[in-house]
mmCIF file of C-alpha atoms in Angstrom:
data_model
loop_
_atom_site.group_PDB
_atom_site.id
_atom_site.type_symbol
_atom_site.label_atom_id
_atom_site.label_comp_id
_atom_site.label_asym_id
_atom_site.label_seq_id
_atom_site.Cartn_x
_atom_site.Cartn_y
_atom_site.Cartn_z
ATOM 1 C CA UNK A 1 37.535 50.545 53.974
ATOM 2 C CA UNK A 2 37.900 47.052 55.109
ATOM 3 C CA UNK A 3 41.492 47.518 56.398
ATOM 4 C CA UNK A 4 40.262 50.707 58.713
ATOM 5 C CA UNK A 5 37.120 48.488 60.411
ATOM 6 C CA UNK A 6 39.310 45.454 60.720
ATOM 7 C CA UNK A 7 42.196 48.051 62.166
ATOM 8 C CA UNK A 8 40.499 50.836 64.036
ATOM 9 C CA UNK A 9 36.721 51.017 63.971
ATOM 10 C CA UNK A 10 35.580 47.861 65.352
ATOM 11 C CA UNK A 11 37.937 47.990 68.458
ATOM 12 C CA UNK A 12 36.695 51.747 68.873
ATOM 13 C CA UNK A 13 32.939 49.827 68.473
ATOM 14 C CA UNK A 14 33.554 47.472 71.003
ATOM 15 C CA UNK A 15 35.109 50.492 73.482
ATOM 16 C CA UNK A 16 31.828 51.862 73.262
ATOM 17 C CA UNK A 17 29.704 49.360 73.885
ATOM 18 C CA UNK A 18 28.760 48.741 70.533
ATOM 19 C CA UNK A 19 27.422 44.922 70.093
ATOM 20 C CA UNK A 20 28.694 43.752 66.297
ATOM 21 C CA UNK A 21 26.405 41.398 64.743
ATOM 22 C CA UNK A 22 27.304 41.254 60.891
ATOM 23 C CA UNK A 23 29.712 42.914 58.463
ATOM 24 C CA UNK A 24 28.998 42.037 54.910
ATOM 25 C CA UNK A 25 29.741 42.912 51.287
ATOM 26 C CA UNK A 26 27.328 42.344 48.157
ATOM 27 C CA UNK A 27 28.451 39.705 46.208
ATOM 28 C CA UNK A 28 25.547 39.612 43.866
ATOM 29 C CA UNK A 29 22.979 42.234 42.900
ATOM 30 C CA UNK A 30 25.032 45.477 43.950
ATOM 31 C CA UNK A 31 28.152 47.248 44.096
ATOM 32 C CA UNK A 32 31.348 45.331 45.758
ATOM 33 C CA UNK A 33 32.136 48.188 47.452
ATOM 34 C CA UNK A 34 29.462 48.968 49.899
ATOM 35 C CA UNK A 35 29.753 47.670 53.376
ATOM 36 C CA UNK A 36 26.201 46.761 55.637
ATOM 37 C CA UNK A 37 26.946 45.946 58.870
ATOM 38 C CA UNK A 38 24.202 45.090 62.001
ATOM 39 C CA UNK A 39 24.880 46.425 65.424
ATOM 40 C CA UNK A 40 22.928 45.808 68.280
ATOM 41 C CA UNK A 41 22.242 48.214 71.288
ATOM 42 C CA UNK A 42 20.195 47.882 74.255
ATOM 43 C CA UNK A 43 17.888 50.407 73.564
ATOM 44 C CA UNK A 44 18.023 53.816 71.633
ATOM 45 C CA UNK A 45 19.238 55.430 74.391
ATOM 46 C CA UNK A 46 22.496 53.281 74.394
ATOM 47 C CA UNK A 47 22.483 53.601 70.784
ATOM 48 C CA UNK A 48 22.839 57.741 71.109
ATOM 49 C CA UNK A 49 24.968 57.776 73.987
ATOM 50 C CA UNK A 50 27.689 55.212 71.944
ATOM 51 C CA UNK A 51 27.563 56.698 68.806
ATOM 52 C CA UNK A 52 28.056 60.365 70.718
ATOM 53 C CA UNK A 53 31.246 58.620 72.652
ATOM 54 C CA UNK A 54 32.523 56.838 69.360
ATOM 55 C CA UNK A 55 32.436 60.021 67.110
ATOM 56 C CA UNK A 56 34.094 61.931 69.885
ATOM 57 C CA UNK A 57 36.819 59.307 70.751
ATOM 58 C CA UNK A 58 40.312 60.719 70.451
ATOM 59 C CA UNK A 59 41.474 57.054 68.411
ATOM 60 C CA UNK A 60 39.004 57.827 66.323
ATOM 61 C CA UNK A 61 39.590 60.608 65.639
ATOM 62 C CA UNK A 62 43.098 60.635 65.187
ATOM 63 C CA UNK A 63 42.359 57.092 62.789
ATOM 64 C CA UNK A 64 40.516 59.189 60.440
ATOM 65 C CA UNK A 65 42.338 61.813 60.383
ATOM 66 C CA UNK A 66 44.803 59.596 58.932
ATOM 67 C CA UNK A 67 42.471 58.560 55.670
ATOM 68 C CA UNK A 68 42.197 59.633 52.546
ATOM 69 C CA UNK A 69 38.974 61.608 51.368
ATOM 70 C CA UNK A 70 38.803 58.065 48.901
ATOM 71 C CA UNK A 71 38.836 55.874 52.393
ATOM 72 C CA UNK A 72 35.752 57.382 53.845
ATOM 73 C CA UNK A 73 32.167 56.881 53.704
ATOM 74 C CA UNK A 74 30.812 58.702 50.802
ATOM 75 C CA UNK A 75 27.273 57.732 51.902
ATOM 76 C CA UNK A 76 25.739 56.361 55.164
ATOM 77 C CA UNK A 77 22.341 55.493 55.918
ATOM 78 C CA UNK A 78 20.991 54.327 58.823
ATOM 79 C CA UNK A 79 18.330 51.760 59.973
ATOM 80 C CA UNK A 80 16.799 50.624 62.898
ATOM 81 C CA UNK A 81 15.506 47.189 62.498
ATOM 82 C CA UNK A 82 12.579 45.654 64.888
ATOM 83 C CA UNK A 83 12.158 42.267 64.571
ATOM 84 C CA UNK A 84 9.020 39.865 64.159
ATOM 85 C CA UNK A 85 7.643 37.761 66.788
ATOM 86 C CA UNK A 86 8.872 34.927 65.232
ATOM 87 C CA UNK A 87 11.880 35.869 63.952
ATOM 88 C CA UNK A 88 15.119 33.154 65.298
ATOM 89 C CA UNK A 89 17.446 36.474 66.045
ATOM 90 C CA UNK A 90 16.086 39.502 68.946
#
């Protein structure tokens, strides 16, 4: 999982406009082997219109294609996060 973000997905991310913020594993309270990342759009507009152009990118496509059913997400769930008025990151 680690090998295909570090090799494929976040280039494809960053094609699309895609704004990474934070990739990060558990290392105390849950499994080792879920990834939470943050990514940060413009508005939810941007946020459609990249995911749309990410899941139909041909390198994409042709990356996963190339993964076992083992190497792909078994589970996603997505949040969007608002934050406070006096929270240090907007």
């Amino acid at each position: 999982m680690h090998q295909r973000f570090k090799d494929h997905t976040l280039r494809i991310f960053k094609k699309h406009g895609f704004e990474p913020v934070l990739f990060c594993t558990s290392e105390i309270g849950e499994t080792s082997d879920k990834l939470t990342y943050i990514l940060q759009f413009e508005n939810l507009r941007h946020r459609e219109e990249a995911w749309a152009a990410f899941h139909a990118d041909e390198e994409w496509l042709q990356a996963k294609a190339g993964f076992s059913k083992e190497e792909l997400v078994v589970r996603f769930r997505s949040t969007i996060l608002k934050p406070t008025d006096y929270s240090p990151l907007r």
